[in-house]
Short mmCIF file of C-alpha atoms in Angstrom, two decimals:
data_model
loop_
_atom_site.label_atom_id
_atom_site.label_comp_id
_atom_site.label_asym_id
_atom_site.label_seq_id
_atom_site.Cartn_x
_atom_site.Cartn_y
_atom_site.Cartn_z
CA MET X 1 116.09 92.88 82.94
CA ALA X 2 114.88 92.90 79.41
CA LEU X 3 115.12 89.61 77.54
CA TYR X 4 115.98 89.46 73.87
CA PRO X 5 116.14 86.76 71.19
CA GLY X 6 119.37 84.81 71.61
CA ASP X 7 120.16 85.99 75.14
CA ILE X 8 118.49 83.23 77.08
CA PHE X 9 119.99 80.56 74.88
CA ALA X 10 123.56 81.67 75.61
CA PRO X 11 125.63 78.69 76.79
CA GLN X 12 127.41 80.62 79.52
CA LEU X 13 126.92 79.27 83.06
CA GLN X 14 126.89 82.04 85.63
CA LEU X 15 128.63 81.27 88.90
CA LEU X 16 128.70 83.63 91.83
CA LEU X 17 131.67 83.86 94.15
CA ALA X 18 130.20 84.97 97.45
CA ALA X 19 132.50 85.97 100.27
CA SER X 20 131.66 84.73 103.76
CA LEU X 21 130.79 88.30 104.71
CA ILE X 22 127.78 88.24 102.40
CA LEU X 23 126.53 84.83 103.33
CA SER X 24 126.45 85.73 106.99
CA GLY X 25 124.59 88.96 106.29
CA CYS X 26 127.20 90.99 108.15
CA GLY X 27 129.14 94.06 107.15
CA SER X 28 129.10 97.73 107.96
CA GLU X 29 125.56 99.01 108.30
CA GLN X 30 124.46 102.33 106.90
CA GLN X 31 120.92 103.61 107.26
CA ARG X 32 119.30 104.82 104.05
CA PRO X 33 117.31 108.06 104.38
CA SER X 34 113.61 107.23 104.55
CA SER X 35 111.45 107.80 101.48
CA SER X 36 108.86 110.56 101.61
CA VAL X 37 106.23 108.06 100.44
CA VAL X 38 106.37 104.47 101.68
CA ALA X 39 103.39 102.47 100.48
CA PRO X 40 101.92 99.48 102.32
CA ILE X 41 103.07 96.01 101.32
CA PRO X 42 100.88 95.02 98.33
CA VAL X 43 97.99 92.64 98.81
CA ASP X 44 99.43 90.67 95.88
CA ALA X 45 103.03 90.79 97.12
CA LEU X 46 105.22 88.04 95.72
CA VAL X 47 106.48 85.74 98.47
CA VAL X 48 110.07 84.65 97.86
CA ASP X 49 111.28 81.55 99.68
CA PHE X 50 114.99 82.33 99.89
CA PRO X 51 117.30 81.53 102.82
CA SER X 52 116.86 84.14 105.55
CA GLY X 53 119.33 86.99 105.76
CA GLU X 54 119.99 89.97 107.99
CA PHE X 55 118.52 93.32 107.03
CA ASP X 56 120.50 96.49 106.33
CA SER X 57 123.83 94.97 105.29
CA ASN X 58 125.89 96.48 102.46
CA ILE X 59 127.65 94.66 99.64
CA VAL X 60 130.42 95.73 97.28
CA GLU X 61 130.79 94.66 93.65
CA THR X 62 132.38 95.85 90.41
CA LEU X 63 131.09 96.92 87.01
CA ALA X 64 133.22 96.99 83.87
CA GLY X 65 132.58 100.28 82.11
CA ASP X 66 130.89 103.61 82.74
CA LEU X 67 127.35 104.72 82.00
CA ALA X 68 126.27 106.41 78.78
CA THR X 69 122.62 106.66 79.85
CA VAL X 70 120.10 105.09 82.22
CA ASN X 71 117.34 105.39 79.60
CA PRO X 72 116.41 101.89 78.35
CA LEU X 73 114.95 103.33 75.15
CA VAL X 74 118.35 104.48 73.93
CA ASN X 75 120.82 102.44 75.99
CA GLU X 76 123.29 100.38 73.98
CA THR X 77 125.90 99.38 76.59
CA LEU X 78 126.26 96.39 78.91
CA ALA X 79 127.03 98.72 81.81
CA GLY X 80 123.79 100.59 81.18
CA SER X 81 121.83 97.34 80.94
CA ALA X 82 123.25 96.18 84.27
CA VAL X 83 122.19 99.39 86.01
CA ILE X 84 118.78 99.57 84.34
CA GLY X 85 118.16 95.94 85.26
CA ARG X 86 118.70 96.80 88.92
CA ILE X 87 116.01 99.49 88.79
CA LEU X 88 113.27 98.29 86.40
CA GLU X 89 111.17 95.10 86.22
CA GLY X 90 109.19 93.13 83.63
CA LEU X 91 105.82 91.40 83.73
CA ILE X 92 107.52 88.01 83.82
CA THR X 93 110.96 86.81 84.78
CA LEU X 94 112.95 83.59 84.58
CA ASP X 95 113.62 80.99 87.22
CA PRO X 96 117.40 81.36 87.70
CA ASN X 97 117.91 77.60 87.96
CA THR X 98 115.55 76.19 85.33
CA GLY X 99 115.10 79.09 82.90
CA GLU X 100 111.33 78.63 83.20
CA VAL X 101 109.10 81.68 82.67
CA ILE X 102 107.57 82.61 86.04
CA PRO X 103 105.28 85.41 87.31
CA ASN X 104 106.72 88.77 88.26
CA LEU X 105 104.79 92.07 88.00
CA ALA X 106 102.11 89.93 86.37
CA LYS X 107 100.79 87.37 88.85
CA SER X 108 99.29 85.23 86.07
CA TRP X 109 98.46 85.15 82.38
CA GLU X 110 96.43 83.27 79.80
CA ILE X 111 97.21 82.49 76.18
CA SER X 112 94.29 82.13 73.78
CA ALA X 113 93.59 78.86 71.96
CA ASP X 114 94.84 80.33 68.68
CA ASN X 115 98.07 81.50 70.40
CA LEU X 116 97.53 85.10 69.29
CA GLN X 117 96.36 86.75 72.51
CA TYR X 118 98.28 87.07 75.78
CA THR X 119 96.31 88.41 78.74
CA PHE X 120 98.37 89.49 81.76
CA HIS X 121 96.89 90.02 85.23
CA LEU X 122 98.97 92.53 87.18
CA ARG X 123 99.60 92.38 90.91
CA ARG X 124 97.46 94.84 92.85
CA GLY X 125 98.95 97.34 95.25
CA ILE X 126 102.42 97.63 93.73
CA HIS X 127 103.96 101.11 93.90
CA TRP X 128 106.88 102.70 92.12
CA SER X 129 109.90 103.60 94.22
CA ASP X 130 108.53 107.15 94.59
CA GLY X 131 105.24 105.84 96.01
CA GLN X 132 103.04 106.24 92.92
CA PRO X 133 100.83 103.25 91.97
CA PHE X 134 101.79 100.83 89.20
CA THR X 135 98.91 100.03 86.81
CA ALA X 136 98.12 98.88 83.30
CA ASP X 137 98.63 102.47 82.14
CA ASP X 138 102.37 102.05 82.71
CA VAL X 139 102.41 98.95 80.51
CA LEU X 140 100.57 100.69 77.68
CA PHE X 141 102.82 103.73 78.00
CA THR X 142 105.90 101.53 77.69
CA TRP X 143 104.71 100.08 74.40
CA ASP X 144 103.69 103.54 73.20
CA CYS X 145 107.34 104.48 73.69
CA PHE X 146 108.59 101.38 71.88
CA PHE X 147 106.47 102.12 68.83
CA ALA X 148 106.67 105.92 68.74
CA LYS X 149 107.30 106.81 65.11
CA GLN X 150 109.40 109.55 63.61
CA LEU X 151 107.00 112.03 62.02
CA ASP X 152 107.58 114.34 59.08
CA VAL X 153 107.69 117.93 60.29
CA ASP X 154 105.52 119.22 57.44
CA SER X 155 103.01 116.44 56.79
CA GLY X 156 102.89 114.81 60.21
CA GLU X 157 103.08 111.42 58.50
CA PRO X 158 105.48 108.65 59.63
CA VAL X 159 108.96 108.86 58.13
CA LEU X 160 109.98 105.84 56.05
CA ASP X 161 113.46 104.46 55.46
CA GLU X 162 114.91 103.59 52.05
CA ASN X 163 113.11 100.23 52.14
CA GLY X 164 109.72 101.78 52.86
CA ARG X 165 109.67 100.74 56.51
CA VAL X 166 108.56 102.99 59.33
CA LYS X 167 111.37 104.69 61.23
CA TYR X 168 110.93 104.61 65.00
CA ARG X 169 111.82 107.44 67.32
CA TYR X 170 114.11 105.54 69.69
CA SER X 171 117.05 103.24 69.00
CA SER X 172 115.95 100.68 71.56
CA ARG X 173 116.53 96.97 71.03
CA SER X 174 113.08 96.61 72.57
CA THR X 175 111.42 98.40 69.64
CA PHE X 176 112.75 95.97 67.07
CA GLY X 177 112.47 92.97 69.41
CA GLN X 178 108.71 93.52 69.66
CA LEU X 179 108.08 93.71 65.91
CA ILE X 180 106.79 90.43 64.48
CA ASN X 181 107.72 90.22 60.81
CA GLY X 182 107.73 94.01 60.81
CA GLN X 183 104.29 94.29 62.43
CA GLU X 184 103.41 95.66 65.85
CA PRO X 185 101.33 93.72 68.38
CA LEU X 186 98.11 95.36 69.56
CA VAL X 187 98.22 96.34 73.25
CA GLU X 188 94.95 96.93 75.13
CA LYS X 189 94.03 97.90 78.67
CA LEU X 190 91.09 95.78 79.84
CA ASP X 191 91.08 97.35 83.30
CA ASP X 192 93.61 98.91 85.69
CA TYR X 193 95.22 95.52 86.34
CA THR X 194 94.67 93.61 83.11
CA VAL X 195 96.51 94.03 79.80
CA ARG X 196 95.99 92.09 76.59
CA PHE X 197 98.49 91.75 73.75
CA THR X 198 97.37 90.50 70.33
CA THR X 199 100.14 89.41 67.97
CA PRO X 200 99.65 89.71 64.19
CA GLU X 201 100.61 86.05 63.80
CA VAL X 202 101.65 83.15 66.00
CA TYR X 203 104.95 84.04 67.64
CA ALA X 204 105.99 81.48 70.25
CA PRO X 205 108.68 83.61 72.01
CA PHE X 206 106.28 86.49 72.73
CA LEU X 207 105.61 85.48 76.34
CA LEU X 208 109.34 85.59 77.03
CA PHE X 209 110.41 88.59 74.99
CA GLY X 210 107.25 90.68 75.39
CA GLY X 211 106.60 89.80 79.01
CA GLY X 212 110.24 90.32 79.92
CA GLU X 213 110.42 93.94 78.79
CA GLU X 214 111.17 96.48 81.52
CA ILE X 215 108.16 98.67 82.30
CA LEU X 216 108.53 102.47 82.32
CA PRO X 217 106.81 104.91 84.73
CA LYS X 218 104.16 106.88 82.86
CA HIS X 219 103.77 109.48 85.62
CA ILE X 220 107.46 110.39 85.31
CA LEU X 221 108.07 110.20 81.56
CA GLN X 222 104.73 111.05 79.91
CA MET X 223 105.42 114.78 79.66
CA SER X 224 108.80 114.31 77.98
CA PHE X 225 107.26 111.71 75.66
CA ASP X 226 104.65 114.27 74.60
CA ASP X 227 107.09 117.13 74.04
CA GLY X 228 109.70 115.01 72.26
CA THR X 229 112.44 115.17 74.89
CA LEU X 230 112.16 111.60 76.17
CA MET X 231 115.43 110.61 74.52
CA ASP X 232 117.22 113.08 76.80
CA GLN X 233 115.66 111.82 80.04
CA TRP X 234 117.48 109.65 82.59
CA SER X 235 120.81 110.79 81.22
CA VAL X 236 124.23 110.59 82.86
CA GLU X 237 123.61 114.11 84.16
CA THR X 238 120.39 112.91 85.80
CA ALA X 239 122.24 110.02 87.42
CA ILE X 240 124.88 112.39 88.78
CA ASN X 241 122.75 115.35 89.87
CA GLU X 242 119.18 114.09 90.32
CA PRO X 243 119.24 110.29 90.73
CA TRP X 244 115.90 110.33 92.59
CA LYS X 245 114.19 111.15 89.28
CA ILE X 246 115.03 107.64 88.03
CA VAL X 247 112.24 105.64 89.63
CA GLY X 248 111.64 101.93 89.27
CA LEU X 249 109.96 98.76 90.45
CA ASN X 250 112.99 96.60 91.13
CA MET X 251 114.63 96.08 94.51
CA PHE X 252 117.06 99.01 94.26
CA VAL X 253 117.06 102.68 93.31
CA LEU X 254 119.99 104.77 92.15
CA GLU X 255 121.35 106.74 95.08
CA SER X 256 124.49 108.28 93.58
CA TYR X 257 126.85 108.05 90.63
CA ARG X 258 130.44 109.22 90.29
CA PRO X 259 131.71 108.55 86.75
CA GLY X 260 134.85 106.46 86.71
CA GLU X 261 134.53 105.74 90.44
CA ARG X 262 131.33 104.14 91.68
CA ILE X 263 127.57 103.73 91.58
CA VAL X 264 125.58 103.36 94.78
CA PHE X 265 122.21 101.62 94.80
CA ALA X 266 119.89 101.92 97.79
CA LYS X 267 117.08 99.62 98.82
CA ASN X 268 113.75 100.44 97.17
CA PRO X 269 111.47 101.28 100.14
CA ASN X 270 108.42 100.23 98.11
CA TYR X 271 109.67 96.90 96.81
CA TRP X 272 106.82 94.43 96.36
CA LYS X 273 108.49 91.11 97.15
CA VAL X 274 108.53 89.72 100.69
CA ASN X 275 110.09 86.80 102.53
CA THR X 276 108.08 83.95 104.05
CA LYS X 277 107.61 86.05 107.20
CA GLY X 278 105.95 88.81 105.20
CA GLN X 279 108.93 91.16 105.57
CA ARG X 280 109.68 93.45 102.67
CA LEU X 281 112.82 92.59 100.73
CA PRO X 282 115.66 92.98 99.90
CA TYR X 283 117.81 92.31 102.94
CA VAL X 284 120.63 94.44 101.55
CA ALA X 285 120.43 98.19 102.26
CA ARG X 286 123.02 99.31 99.71
CA VAL X 287 125.04 97.95 96.83
CA ILE X 288 128.27 99.83 96.20
CA THR X 289 129.40 99.22 92.62
CA LYS X 290 133.01 100.09 91.87
CA ILE X 291 133.66 100.96 88.24
CA VAL X 292 136.61 99.10 86.71
CA GLN X 293 138.11 98.90 83.24
CA ASP X 294 137.45 95.26 82.39
CA GLN X 295 136.62 91.78 83.70
CA ASN X 296 140.23 91.07 84.64
CA SER X 297 140.23 94.13 86.90
CA SER X 298 137.03 92.83 88.45
CA ASN X 299 138.57 89.43 89.13
CA VAL X 300 141.63 91.04 90.71
CA ALA X 301 139.45 93.19 92.98
CA PHE X 302 137.67 90.10 94.26
CA ALA X 303 140.93 88.21 94.74
CA GLN X 304 142.23 91.12 96.82
CA GLY X 305 139.15 91.06 99.04
CA LEU X 306 137.90 94.43 97.81
CA THR X 307 134.51 93.11 96.66
CA ASP X 308 132.01 90.64 98.05
CA PHE X 309 131.04 88.64 94.98
CA GLU X 310 132.02 88.04 91.39
CA SER X 311 130.46 86.36 88.36
CA ILE X 312 132.66 83.97 86.41
CA GLY X 313 132.32 81.94 83.23
CA PRO X 314 132.64 78.15 82.92
CA ASP X 315 136.26 78.35 81.77
CA ASN X 316 137.32 79.58 85.21
CA VAL X 317 135.31 77.18 87.36
CA ALA X 318 138.05 74.61 87.97
CA TRP X 319 140.73 76.93 89.31
CA VAL X 320 138.23 79.01 91.25
CA LYS X 321 136.90 75.90 93.00
CA ARG X 322 140.44 74.97 94.01
CA GLY X 323 140.82 78.22 95.96
CA GLU X 324 137.39 78.11 97.62
CA GLU X 325 138.51 76.80 101.02
CA ARG X 326 141.89 78.48 101.11
CA PHE X 327 140.60 81.99 100.40
CA ASP X 328 137.29 81.71 102.29
CA TYR X 329 134.71 82.24 99.56
CA THR X 330 131.81 80.11 98.33
CA VAL X 331 131.07 79.18 94.73
CA LEU X 332 127.35 79.24 93.95
CA ASP X 333 125.78 77.82 90.79
CA MET X 334 123.25 80.49 89.80
CA GLY X 335 121.98 78.63 86.74
CA PRO X 336 122.15 79.71 83.08
CA SER X 337 123.06 83.34 82.51
CA SER X 338 120.79 85.71 80.58
CA GLN X 339 123.81 87.66 79.36
CA THR X 340 125.73 86.83 76.22
#
C-alpha cells in the first residue's frame, strides 16, 4: 500500500470485527489451481510471528465502490487503492500497532550522515506471483514510470505547463509525492539487490513516502512503457478478462472480477513471508470481496452474517463492543489506520 503525506497522520483508529469463523480458521475450503511457476521460499524470507492459523480457508468481505483501473499510475479511487494494495508491495511497511517503519521487500537500509542518501538492501530470492525474480531493476523501472515526462511530438523536448514546470505522463499521486520542492530524487542500481536514492535536499519523510511506494513489475510493463501504452494497462477489461496479467508481490493475486458483484483474490503461490515454522503464508486461500454501494451497506452485510470482518471508525466502537458477545464476533484493535 502506497503511503502519502498526510495519510499516516490520520486520527482514525481502525478496528476489525472478526467473526468466530475467521478466528478459528474454518470455513468452506476451495483449492486454488496451482501456478505454472512456483519458486522456492526465498533465502531472505520474512518470518512473521503471528498466531497460527489453518491453511486454505476462505474469507468474505465487502468493498464500497467498483474499480476504474488496477493501474497504480493512474488510479484515483479508494476502491482501486484497496485492490492494488492487496497485490503490490513496497520496500518498507508500517508496524500496524506502533506506526514504526519496518523492513518489507527491503530487509535493511542505511541513511547517509548528511541525510541525503538512502541505500536499500533488497531481500534475495523473492519472485513475482508469476514466478519471475524481483530485483533492483523493478525498483528503478517503477521510478522511471513515476518520472516519465510528456514529450513534444515535434521537438522531443519535455512539455511544460503554464508555470514552466515539467508535465509528467501519468496522473499518479506517486509522481508528485516523490518530487521534493519540484525536484526528482536520483535513483541508482548498485547491484541486483541494492538501490540508492539521493534526494536533492534533506527531506525527512522520504524513508516513509519513498520506501512505501508500490513496486511495479518491469518484465510485465516495460514494453507498454516503451511504446506509450502503459496508461492503458491493468485496466478494468484486464481485470475481467485476463486477471493473471496483473502480477504482484503481495500475498494475493486477482483471480476474477465481476463489476457490481464481486472481486475474488487468490493466494499468491510465490509469497515471500513465512510463519515461524517456515511455512509460506498467507493461511487464507481466497478472499471474496462483495461490492456494495457504501459503508452503511457494508455494516449491514456484516450484521447479517454475510461477511467475516468489517473495519469501523472510533465513533462506532462503543455500540459495536456492546454487541460483541451477543452476536459472536470479536473486536480487534488493529492500530492507527493508513487511510484517511
